[in-house]
PDB file of C-alpha atoms in Angstrom:
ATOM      1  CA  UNK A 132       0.000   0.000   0.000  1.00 44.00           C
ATOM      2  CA  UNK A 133       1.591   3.270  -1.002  1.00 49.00           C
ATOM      3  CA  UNK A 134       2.224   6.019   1.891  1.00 58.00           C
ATOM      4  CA  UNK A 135      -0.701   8.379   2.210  1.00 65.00           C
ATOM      5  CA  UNK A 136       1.658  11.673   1.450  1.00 66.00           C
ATOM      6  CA  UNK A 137       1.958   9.465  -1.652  1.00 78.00           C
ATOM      7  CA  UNK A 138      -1.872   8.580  -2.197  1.00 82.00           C
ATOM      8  CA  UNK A 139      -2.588  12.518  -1.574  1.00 86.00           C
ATOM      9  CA  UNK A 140      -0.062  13.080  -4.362  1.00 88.00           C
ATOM     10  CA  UNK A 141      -1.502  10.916  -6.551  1.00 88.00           C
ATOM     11  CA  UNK A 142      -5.170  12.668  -6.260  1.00 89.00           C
ATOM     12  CA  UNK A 143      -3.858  16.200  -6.760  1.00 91.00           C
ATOM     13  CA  UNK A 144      -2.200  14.521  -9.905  1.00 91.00           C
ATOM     14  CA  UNK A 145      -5.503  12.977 -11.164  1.00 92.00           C
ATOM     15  CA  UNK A 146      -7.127  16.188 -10.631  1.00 92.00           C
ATOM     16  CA  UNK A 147      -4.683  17.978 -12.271  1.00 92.00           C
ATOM     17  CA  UNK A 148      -5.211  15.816 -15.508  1.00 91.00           C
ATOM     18  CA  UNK A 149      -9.172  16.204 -15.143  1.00 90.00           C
ATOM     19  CA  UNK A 150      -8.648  19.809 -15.189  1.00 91.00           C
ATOM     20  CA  UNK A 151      -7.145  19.653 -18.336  1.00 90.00           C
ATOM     21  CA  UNK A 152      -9.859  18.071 -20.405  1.00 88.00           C
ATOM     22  CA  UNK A 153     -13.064  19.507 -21.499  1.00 85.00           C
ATOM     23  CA  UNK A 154     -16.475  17.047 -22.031  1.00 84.00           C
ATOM     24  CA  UNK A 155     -15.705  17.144 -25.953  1.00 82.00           C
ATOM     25  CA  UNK A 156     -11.982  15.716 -25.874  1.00 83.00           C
ATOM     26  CA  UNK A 157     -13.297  12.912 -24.073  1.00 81.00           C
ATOM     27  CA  UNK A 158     -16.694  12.654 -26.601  1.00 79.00           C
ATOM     28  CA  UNK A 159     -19.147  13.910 -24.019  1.00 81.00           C
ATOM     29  CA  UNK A 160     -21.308  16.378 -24.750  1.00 79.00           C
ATOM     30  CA  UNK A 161     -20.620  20.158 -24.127  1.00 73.00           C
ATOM     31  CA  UNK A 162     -23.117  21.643 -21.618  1.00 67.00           C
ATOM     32  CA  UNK A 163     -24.306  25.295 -21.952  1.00 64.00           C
ATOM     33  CA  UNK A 164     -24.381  25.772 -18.505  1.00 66.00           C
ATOM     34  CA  UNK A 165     -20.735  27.322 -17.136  1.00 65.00           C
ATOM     35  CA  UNK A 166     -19.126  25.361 -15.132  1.00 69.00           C
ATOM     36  CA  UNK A 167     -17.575  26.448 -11.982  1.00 70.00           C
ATOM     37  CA  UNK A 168     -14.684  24.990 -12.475  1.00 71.00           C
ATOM     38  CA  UNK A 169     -12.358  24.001 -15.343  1.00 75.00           C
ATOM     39  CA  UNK A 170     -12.232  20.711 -16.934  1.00 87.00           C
ATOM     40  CA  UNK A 171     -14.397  17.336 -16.186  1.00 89.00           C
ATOM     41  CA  UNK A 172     -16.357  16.623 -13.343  1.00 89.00           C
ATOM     42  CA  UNK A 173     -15.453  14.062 -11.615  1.00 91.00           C
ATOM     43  CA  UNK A 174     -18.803  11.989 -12.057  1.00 91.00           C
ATOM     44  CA  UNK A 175     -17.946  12.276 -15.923  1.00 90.00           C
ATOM     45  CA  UNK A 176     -14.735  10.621 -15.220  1.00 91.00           C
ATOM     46  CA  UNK A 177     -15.809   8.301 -13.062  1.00 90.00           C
ATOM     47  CA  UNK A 178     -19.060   7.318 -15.828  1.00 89.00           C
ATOM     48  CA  UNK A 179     -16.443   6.372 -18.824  1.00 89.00           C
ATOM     49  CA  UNK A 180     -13.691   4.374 -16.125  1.00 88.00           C
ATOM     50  CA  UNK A 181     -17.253   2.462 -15.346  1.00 87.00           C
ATOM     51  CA  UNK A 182     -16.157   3.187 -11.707  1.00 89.00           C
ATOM     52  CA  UNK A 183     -18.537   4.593  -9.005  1.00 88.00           C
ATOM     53  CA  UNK A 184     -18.176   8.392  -8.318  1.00 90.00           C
ATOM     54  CA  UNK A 185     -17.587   7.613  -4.976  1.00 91.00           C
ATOM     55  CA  UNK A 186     -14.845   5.552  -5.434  1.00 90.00           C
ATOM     56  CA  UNK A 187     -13.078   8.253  -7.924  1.00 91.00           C
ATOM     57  CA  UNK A 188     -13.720  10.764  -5.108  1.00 92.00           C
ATOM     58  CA  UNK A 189     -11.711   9.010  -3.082  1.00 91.00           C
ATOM     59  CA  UNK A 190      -8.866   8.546  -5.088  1.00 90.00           C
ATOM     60  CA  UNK A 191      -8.111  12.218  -6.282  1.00 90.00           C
ATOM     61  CA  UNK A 192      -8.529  12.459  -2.018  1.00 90.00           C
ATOM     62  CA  UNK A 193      -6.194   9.825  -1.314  1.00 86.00           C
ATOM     63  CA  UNK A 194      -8.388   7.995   0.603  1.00 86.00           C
ATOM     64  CA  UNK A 195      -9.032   5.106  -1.655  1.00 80.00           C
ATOM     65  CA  UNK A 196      -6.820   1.614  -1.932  1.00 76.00           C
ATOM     66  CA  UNK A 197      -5.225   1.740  -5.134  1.00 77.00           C
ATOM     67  CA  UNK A 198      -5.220  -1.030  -8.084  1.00 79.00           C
ATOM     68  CA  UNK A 199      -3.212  -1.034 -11.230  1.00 80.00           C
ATOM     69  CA  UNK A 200      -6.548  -2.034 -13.794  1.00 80.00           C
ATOM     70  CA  UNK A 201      -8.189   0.876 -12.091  1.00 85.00           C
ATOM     71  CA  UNK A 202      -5.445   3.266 -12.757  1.00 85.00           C
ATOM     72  CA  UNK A 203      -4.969   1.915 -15.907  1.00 83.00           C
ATOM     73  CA  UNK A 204      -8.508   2.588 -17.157  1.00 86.00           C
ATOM     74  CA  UNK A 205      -8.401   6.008 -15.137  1.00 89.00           C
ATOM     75  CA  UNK A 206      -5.462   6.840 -17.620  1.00 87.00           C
ATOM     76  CA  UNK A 207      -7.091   6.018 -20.389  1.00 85.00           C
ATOM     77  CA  UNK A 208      -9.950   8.204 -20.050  1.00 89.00           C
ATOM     78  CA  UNK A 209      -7.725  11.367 -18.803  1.00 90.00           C
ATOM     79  CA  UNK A 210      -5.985  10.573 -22.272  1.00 87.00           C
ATOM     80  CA  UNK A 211      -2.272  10.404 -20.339  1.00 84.00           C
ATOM     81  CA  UNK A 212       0.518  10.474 -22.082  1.00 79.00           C
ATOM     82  CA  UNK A 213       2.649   7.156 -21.784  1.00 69.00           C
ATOM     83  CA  UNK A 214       5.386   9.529 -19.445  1.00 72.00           C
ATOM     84  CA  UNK A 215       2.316  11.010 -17.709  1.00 82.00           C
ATOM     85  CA  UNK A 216       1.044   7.332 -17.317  1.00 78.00           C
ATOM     86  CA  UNK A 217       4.703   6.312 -15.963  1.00 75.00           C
ATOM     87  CA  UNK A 218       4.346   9.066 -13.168  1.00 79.00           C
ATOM     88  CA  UNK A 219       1.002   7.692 -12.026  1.00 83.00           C
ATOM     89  CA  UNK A 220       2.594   4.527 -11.760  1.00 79.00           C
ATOM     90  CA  UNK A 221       5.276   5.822  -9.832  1.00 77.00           C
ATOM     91  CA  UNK A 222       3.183   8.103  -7.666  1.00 81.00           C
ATOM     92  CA  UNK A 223       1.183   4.802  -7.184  1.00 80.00           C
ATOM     93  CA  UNK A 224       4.043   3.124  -5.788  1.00 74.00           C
ATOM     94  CA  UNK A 225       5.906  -0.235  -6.556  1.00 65.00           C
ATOM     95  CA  UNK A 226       3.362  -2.116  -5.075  1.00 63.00           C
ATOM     96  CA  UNK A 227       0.697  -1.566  -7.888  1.00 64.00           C
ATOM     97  CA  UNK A 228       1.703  -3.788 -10.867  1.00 49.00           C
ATOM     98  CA  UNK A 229       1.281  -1.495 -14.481  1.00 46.00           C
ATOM     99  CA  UNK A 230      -0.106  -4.263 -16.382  1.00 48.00           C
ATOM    100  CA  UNK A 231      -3.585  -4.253 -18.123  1.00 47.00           C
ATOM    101  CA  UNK A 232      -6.655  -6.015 -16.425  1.00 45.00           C
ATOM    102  CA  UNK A 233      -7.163  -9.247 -18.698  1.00 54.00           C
ATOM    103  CA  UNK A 234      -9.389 -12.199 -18.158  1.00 63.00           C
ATOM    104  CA  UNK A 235      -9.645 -14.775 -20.828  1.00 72.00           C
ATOM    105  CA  UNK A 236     -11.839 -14.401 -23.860  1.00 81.00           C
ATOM    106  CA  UNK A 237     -14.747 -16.539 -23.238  1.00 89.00           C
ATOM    107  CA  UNK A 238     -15.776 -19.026 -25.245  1.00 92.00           C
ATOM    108  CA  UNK A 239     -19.964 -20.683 -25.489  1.00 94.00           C
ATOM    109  CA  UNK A 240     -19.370 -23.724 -23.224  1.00 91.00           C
ATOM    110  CA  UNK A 241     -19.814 -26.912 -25.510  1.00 92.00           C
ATOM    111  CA  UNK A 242     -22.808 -28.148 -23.651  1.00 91.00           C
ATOM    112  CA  UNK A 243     -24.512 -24.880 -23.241  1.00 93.00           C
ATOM    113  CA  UNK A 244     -24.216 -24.939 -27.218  1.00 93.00           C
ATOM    114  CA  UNK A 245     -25.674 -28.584 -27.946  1.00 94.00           C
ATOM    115  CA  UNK A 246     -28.557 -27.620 -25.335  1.00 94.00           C
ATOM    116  CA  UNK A 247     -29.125 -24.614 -27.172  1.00 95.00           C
ATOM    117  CA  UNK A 248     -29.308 -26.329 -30.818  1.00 93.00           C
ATOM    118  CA  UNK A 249     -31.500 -28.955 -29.620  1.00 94.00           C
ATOM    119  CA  UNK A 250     -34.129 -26.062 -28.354  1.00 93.00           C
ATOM    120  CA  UNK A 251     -35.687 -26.160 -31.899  1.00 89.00           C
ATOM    121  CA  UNK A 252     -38.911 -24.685 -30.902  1.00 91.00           C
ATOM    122  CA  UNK A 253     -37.699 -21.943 -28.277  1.00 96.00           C
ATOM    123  CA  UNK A 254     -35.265 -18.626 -29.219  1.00 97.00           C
ATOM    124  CA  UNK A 255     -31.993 -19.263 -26.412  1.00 97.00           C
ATOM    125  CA  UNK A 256     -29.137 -17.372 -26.229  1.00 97.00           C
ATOM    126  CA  UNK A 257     -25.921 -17.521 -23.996  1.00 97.00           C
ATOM    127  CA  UNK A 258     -24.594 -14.639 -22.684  1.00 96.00           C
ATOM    128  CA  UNK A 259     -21.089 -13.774 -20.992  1.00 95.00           C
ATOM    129  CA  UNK A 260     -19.515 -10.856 -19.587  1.00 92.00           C
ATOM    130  CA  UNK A 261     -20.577  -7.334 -20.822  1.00 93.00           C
ATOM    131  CA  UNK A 262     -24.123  -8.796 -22.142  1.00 95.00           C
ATOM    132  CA  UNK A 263     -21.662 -10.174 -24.705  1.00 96.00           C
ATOM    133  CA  UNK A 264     -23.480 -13.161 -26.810  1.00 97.00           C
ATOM    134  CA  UNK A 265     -21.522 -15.940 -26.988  1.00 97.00           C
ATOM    135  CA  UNK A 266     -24.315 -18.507 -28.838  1.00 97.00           C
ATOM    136  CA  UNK A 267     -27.518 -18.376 -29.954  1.00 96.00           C
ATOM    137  CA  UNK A 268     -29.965 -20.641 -31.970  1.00 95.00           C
ATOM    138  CA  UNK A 269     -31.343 -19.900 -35.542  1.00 94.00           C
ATOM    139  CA  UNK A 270     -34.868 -19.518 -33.874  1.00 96.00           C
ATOM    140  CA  UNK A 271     -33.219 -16.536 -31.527  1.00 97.00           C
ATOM    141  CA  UNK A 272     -31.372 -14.913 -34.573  1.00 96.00           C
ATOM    142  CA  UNK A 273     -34.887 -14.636 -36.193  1.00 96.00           C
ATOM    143  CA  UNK A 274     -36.319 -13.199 -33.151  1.00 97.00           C
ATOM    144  CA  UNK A 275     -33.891 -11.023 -32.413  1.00 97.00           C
ATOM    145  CA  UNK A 276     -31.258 -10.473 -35.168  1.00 95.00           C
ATOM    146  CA  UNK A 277     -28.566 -12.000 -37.717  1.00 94.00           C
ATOM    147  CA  UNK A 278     -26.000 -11.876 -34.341  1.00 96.00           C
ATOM    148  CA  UNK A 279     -23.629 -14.009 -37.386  1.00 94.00           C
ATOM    149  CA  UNK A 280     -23.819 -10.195 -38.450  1.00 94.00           C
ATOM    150  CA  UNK A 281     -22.408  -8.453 -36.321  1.00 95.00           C
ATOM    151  CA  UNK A 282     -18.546  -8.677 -35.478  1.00 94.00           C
ATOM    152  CA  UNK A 283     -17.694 -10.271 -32.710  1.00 91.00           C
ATOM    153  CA  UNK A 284     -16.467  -7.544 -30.736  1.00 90.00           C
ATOM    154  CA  UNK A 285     -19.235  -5.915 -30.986  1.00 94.00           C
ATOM    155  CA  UNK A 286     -22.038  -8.651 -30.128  1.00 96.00           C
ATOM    156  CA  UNK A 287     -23.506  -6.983 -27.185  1.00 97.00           C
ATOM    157  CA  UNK A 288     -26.925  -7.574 -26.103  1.00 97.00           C
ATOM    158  CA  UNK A 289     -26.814  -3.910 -24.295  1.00 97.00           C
ATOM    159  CA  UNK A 290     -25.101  -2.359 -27.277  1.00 97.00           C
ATOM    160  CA  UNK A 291     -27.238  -3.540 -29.605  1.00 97.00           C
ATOM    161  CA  UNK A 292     -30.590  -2.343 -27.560  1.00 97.00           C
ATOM    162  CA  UNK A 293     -28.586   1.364 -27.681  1.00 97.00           C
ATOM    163  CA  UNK A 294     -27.192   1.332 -31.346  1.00 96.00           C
ATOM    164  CA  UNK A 295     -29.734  -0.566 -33.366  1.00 96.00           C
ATOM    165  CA  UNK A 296     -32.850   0.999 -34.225  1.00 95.00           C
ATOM    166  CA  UNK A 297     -34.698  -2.136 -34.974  1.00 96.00           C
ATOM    167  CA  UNK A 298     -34.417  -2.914 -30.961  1.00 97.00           C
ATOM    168  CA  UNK A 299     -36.658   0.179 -30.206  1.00 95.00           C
ATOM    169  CA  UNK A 300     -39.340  -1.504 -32.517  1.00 96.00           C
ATOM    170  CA  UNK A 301     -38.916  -4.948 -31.517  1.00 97.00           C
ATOM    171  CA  UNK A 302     -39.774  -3.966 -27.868  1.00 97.00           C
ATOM    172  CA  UNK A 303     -42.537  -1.838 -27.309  1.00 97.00           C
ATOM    173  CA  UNK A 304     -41.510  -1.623 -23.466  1.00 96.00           C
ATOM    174  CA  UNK A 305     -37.938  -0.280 -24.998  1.00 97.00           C
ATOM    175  CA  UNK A 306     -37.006   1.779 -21.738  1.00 96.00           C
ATOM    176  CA  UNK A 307     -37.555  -0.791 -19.404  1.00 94.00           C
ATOM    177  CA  UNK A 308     -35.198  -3.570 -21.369  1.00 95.00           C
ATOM    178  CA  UNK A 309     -32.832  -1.345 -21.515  1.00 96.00           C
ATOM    179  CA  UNK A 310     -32.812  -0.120 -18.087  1.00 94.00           C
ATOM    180  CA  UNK A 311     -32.161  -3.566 -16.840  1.00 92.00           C
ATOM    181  CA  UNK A 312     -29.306  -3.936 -19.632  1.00 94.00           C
ATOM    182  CA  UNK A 313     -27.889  -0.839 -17.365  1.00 94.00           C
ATOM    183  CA  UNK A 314     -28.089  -2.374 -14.076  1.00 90.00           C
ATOM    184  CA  UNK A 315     -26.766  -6.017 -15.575  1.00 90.00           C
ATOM    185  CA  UNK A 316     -23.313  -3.860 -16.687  1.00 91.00           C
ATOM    186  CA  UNK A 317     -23.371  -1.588 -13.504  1.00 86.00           C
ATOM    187  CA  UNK A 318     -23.136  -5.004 -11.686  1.00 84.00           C
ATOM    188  CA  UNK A 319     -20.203  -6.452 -13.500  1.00 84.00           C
ATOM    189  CA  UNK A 320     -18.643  -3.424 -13.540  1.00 81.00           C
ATOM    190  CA  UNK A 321     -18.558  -3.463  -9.305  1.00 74.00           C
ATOM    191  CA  UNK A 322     -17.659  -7.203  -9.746  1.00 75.00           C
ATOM    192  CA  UNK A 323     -14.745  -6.733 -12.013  1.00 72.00           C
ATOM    193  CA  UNK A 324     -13.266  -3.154 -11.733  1.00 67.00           C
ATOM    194  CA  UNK A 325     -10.676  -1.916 -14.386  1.00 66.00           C
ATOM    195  CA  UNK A 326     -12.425  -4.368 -16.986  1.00 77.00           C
ATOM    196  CA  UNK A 327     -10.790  -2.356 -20.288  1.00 77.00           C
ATOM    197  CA  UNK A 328     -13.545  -3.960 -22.807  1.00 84.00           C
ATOM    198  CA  UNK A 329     -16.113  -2.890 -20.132  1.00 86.00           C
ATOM    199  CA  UNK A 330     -14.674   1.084 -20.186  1.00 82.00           C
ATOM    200  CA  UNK A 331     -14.751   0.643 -23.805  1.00 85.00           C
ATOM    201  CA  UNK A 332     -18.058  -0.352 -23.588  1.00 91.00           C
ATOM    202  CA  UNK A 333     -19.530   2.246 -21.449  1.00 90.00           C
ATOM    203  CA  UNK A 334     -17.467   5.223 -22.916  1.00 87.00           C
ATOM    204  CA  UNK A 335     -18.962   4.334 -26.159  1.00 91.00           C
ATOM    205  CA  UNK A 336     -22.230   4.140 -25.005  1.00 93.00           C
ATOM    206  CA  UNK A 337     -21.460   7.477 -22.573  1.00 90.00           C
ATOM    207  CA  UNK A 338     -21.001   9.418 -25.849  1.00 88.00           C
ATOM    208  CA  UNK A 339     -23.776   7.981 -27.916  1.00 90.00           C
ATOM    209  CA  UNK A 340     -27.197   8.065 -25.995  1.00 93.00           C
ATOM    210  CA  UNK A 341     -28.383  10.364 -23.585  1.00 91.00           C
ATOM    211  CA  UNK A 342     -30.487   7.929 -21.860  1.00 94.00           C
ATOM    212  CA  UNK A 343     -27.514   5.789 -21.362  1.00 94.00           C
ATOM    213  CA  UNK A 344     -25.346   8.185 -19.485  1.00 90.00           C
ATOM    214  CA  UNK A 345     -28.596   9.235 -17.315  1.00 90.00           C
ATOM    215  CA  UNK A 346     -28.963   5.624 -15.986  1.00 92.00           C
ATOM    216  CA  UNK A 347     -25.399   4.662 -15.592  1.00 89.00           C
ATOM    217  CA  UNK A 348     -25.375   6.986 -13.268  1.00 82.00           C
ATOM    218  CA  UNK A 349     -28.431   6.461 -11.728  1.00 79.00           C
ATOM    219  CA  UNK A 350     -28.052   3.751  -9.170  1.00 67.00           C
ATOM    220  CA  UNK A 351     -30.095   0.701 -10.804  1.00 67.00           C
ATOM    221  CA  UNK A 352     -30.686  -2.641  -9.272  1.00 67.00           C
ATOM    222  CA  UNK A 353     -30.142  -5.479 -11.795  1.00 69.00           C
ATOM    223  CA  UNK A 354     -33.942  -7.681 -11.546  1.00 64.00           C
ATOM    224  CA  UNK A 355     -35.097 -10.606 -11.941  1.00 64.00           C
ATOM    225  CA  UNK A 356     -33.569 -13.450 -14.100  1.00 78.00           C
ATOM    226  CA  UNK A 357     -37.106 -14.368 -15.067  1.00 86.00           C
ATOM    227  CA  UNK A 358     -39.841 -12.749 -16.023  1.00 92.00           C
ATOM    228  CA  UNK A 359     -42.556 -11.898 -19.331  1.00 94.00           C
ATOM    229  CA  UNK A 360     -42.124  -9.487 -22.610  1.00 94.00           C
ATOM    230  CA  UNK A 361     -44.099  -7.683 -25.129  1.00 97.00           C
ATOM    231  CA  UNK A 362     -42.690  -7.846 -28.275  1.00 98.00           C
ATOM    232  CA  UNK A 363     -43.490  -6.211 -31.566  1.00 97.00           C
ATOM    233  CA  UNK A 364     -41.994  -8.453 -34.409  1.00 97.00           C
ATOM    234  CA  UNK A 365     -41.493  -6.917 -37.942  1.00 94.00           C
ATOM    235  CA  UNK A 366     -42.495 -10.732 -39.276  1.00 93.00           C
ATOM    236  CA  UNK A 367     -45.476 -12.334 -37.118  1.00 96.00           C
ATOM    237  CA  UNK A 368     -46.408  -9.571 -35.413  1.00 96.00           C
ATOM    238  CA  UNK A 369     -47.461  -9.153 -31.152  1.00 97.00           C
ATOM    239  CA  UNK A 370     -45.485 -11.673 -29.176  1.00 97.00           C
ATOM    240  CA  UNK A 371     -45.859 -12.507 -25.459  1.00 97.00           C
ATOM    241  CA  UNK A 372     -43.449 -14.475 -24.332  1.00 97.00           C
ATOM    242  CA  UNK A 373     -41.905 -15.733 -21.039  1.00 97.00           C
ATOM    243  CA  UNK A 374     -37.873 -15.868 -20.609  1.00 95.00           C
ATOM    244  CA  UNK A 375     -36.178 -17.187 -17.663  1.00 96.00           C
ATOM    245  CA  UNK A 376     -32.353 -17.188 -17.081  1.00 94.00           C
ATOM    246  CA  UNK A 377     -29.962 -20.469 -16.448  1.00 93.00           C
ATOM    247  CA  UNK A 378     -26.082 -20.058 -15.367  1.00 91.00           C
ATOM    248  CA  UNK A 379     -23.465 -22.421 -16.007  1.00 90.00           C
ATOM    249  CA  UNK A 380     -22.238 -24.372 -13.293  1.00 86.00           C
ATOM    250  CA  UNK A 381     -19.007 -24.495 -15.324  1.00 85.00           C
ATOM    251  CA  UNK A 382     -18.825 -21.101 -15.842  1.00 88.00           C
ATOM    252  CA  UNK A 383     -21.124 -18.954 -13.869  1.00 88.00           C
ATOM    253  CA  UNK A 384     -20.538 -15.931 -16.082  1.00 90.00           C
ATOM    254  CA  UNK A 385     -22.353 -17.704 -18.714  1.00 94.00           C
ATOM    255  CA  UNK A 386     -26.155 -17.524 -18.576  1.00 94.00           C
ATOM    256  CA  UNK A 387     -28.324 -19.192 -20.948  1.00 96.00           C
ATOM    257  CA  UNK A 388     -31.651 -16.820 -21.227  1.00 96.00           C
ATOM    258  CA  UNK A 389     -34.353 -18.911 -23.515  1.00 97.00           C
ATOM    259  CA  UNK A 390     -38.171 -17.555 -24.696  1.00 97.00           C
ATOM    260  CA  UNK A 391     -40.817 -18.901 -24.534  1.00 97.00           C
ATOM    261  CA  UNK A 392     -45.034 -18.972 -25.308  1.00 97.00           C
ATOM    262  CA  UNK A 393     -47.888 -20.314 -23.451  1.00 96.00           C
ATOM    263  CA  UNK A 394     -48.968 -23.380 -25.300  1.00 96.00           C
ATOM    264  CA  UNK A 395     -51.724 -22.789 -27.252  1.00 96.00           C
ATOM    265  CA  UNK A 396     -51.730 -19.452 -27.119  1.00 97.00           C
ATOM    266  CA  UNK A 397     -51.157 -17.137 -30.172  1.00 97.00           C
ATOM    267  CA  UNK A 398     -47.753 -16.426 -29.646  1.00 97.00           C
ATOM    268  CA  UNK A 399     -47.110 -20.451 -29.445  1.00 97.00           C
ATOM    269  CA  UNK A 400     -48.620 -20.014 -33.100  1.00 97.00           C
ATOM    270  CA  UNK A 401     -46.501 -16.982 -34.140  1.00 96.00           C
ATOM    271  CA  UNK A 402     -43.139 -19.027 -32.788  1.00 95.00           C
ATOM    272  CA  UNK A 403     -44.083 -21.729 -34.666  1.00 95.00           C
ATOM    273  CA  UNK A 404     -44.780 -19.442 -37.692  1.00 95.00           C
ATOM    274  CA  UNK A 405     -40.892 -17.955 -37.114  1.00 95.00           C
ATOM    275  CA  UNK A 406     -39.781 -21.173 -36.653  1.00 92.00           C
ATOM    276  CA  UNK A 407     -40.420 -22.021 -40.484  1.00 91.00           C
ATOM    277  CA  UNK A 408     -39.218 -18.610 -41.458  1.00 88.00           C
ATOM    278  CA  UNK A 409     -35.757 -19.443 -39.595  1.00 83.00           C
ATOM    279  CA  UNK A 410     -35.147 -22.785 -41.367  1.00 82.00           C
ATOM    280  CA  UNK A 411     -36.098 -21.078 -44.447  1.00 78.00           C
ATOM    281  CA  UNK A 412     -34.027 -18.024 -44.288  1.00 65.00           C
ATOM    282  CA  UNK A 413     -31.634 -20.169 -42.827  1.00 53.00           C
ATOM    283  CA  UNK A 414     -29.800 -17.370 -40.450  1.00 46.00           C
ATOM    284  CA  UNK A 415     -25.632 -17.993 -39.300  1.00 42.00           C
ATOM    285  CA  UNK A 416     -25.389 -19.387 -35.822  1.00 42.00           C
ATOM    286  CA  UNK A 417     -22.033 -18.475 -34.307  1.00 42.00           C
TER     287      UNK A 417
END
């Protein structure tokens, strides 16, 4: 743990840095209201490291316990120069390591894949870290969309509710979906702080939407793993379906979501319907 003269040090250097920047170098957008003081606020800075304001407070105080991935995504944002970067390091002390935050790229687990192939009559996903979708079904690509698409670093079930259109008309109840898609991130970002792909993540989606930067900062509540959705298909038309949530016991950041319709009911008929419009159509499975 560094020495608190050098902690204290440290925050007058971070603030220094955030002084420096205004909202559009970072891709935020300029406010017409004047600011009292110079450069970012420290929520804004704390919103693109996908760290809690709080905890940002506390490091330019040099109150906080300091971690390299943390610093390292801190950096990033404040746009430090690699010797600027070397003197946060240094200010940090010898005991914080300068190496990037990494965890292994997932991968769909095998069975989680066969289980969702053989769900022939039911859309199924599984999705990792960051919303990311790792596997899918051809009945869930024609719900949803062609994920086979969409490159794979950018397979996001929250970035695509924020950056496709077609999201907004497939669920009538938009807000609320993507609300939750919010929380689900805030959560793994408190889990896993100094996550680089999740910064990249949530800067990107900072500077794009409004809405998003409102309710990251809000502080949302992830819900339930289960529950019922409206949908508004541009092929069959009103869906109701039910969707519950299943983790992997071999990886627990792996959750296999799968839909749903009461049988009988007309949204049974309409999945049935999409079913034969999938195996027609014929959409990539990853």
């Amino acid at each position: 743990m560094p020495r608190s003269s050098n902690l204290r040090a440290l925050g007058g250097f971070l603030k220094a840095r955030r002084a420096e920047l205004a909202p559009g170098d970072v891709g935020l957008p300029e406010s017409r209201r004047r600011r009292r003081v110079p450069g970012l606020r420290r929520e804004e800075v704390a919103l693109l490291a996908a760290i809690s304001t709080t905890h940002y407070t506390r490091l330019e105080q040099g109150r906080a316990t300091v971690s390299g991935p943390v610093l390292r995504t801190v950096a990033q944002v404040l746009r430090l120069s690699e010797d600027q970067c070397g003197q946060l390091f240094e200010l940090a002390g010898p005991q914080v390591f300068d190496r990037r935050y990494r965890r292994p790229r997932q991968k769909v687990q095998p069975q989680l894949q066969r289980l969702v192939d053989d769900l022939m009559a039911s859309p199924a996903v599984v999705l990792g870290r960051r919303t990311d979708i790792l596997g899918w079904n051809p009945l869930a690509a024609a719900l949803v969309t062609d994920f086979g698409q969409i490159p794979s670093r950018h397979r996001s079930y929250a970035r695509l509710l924020f950056t496709d259109p077609a999201m907004r008309m497939l669920y009538p109840d938009w807000e609320n979906v993507a609300r939750r898609a919010v929380a689900q991130l805030r959560a793994e970002a408190a889990r896993a702080p100094g996550d680089p792909r999740m910064s990249t993540l949530v800067g990107e989606l900072s500077t794009r939407d409004e809405d998003f930067r409102t309710w990251w900062s809000a502080d949302a509540v992830a819900g339930r793993g289960v529950g019922a959705r409206d949908l508004n298909h541009p092929v069959v038309g009103a869906l109701r379906l039910d969707w519950d949530t299943l983790t992997s016991a071999a990886d627990p950041e792996q959750h296999l979501i799968v839909w749903t319709a009461e049988p009988g009911s007309p949204s049974d008929d309409s999945l049935r319907v999409l079913a034969s419009w999938a195996a027609e159509e014929r959409p990539i499975r990853g």
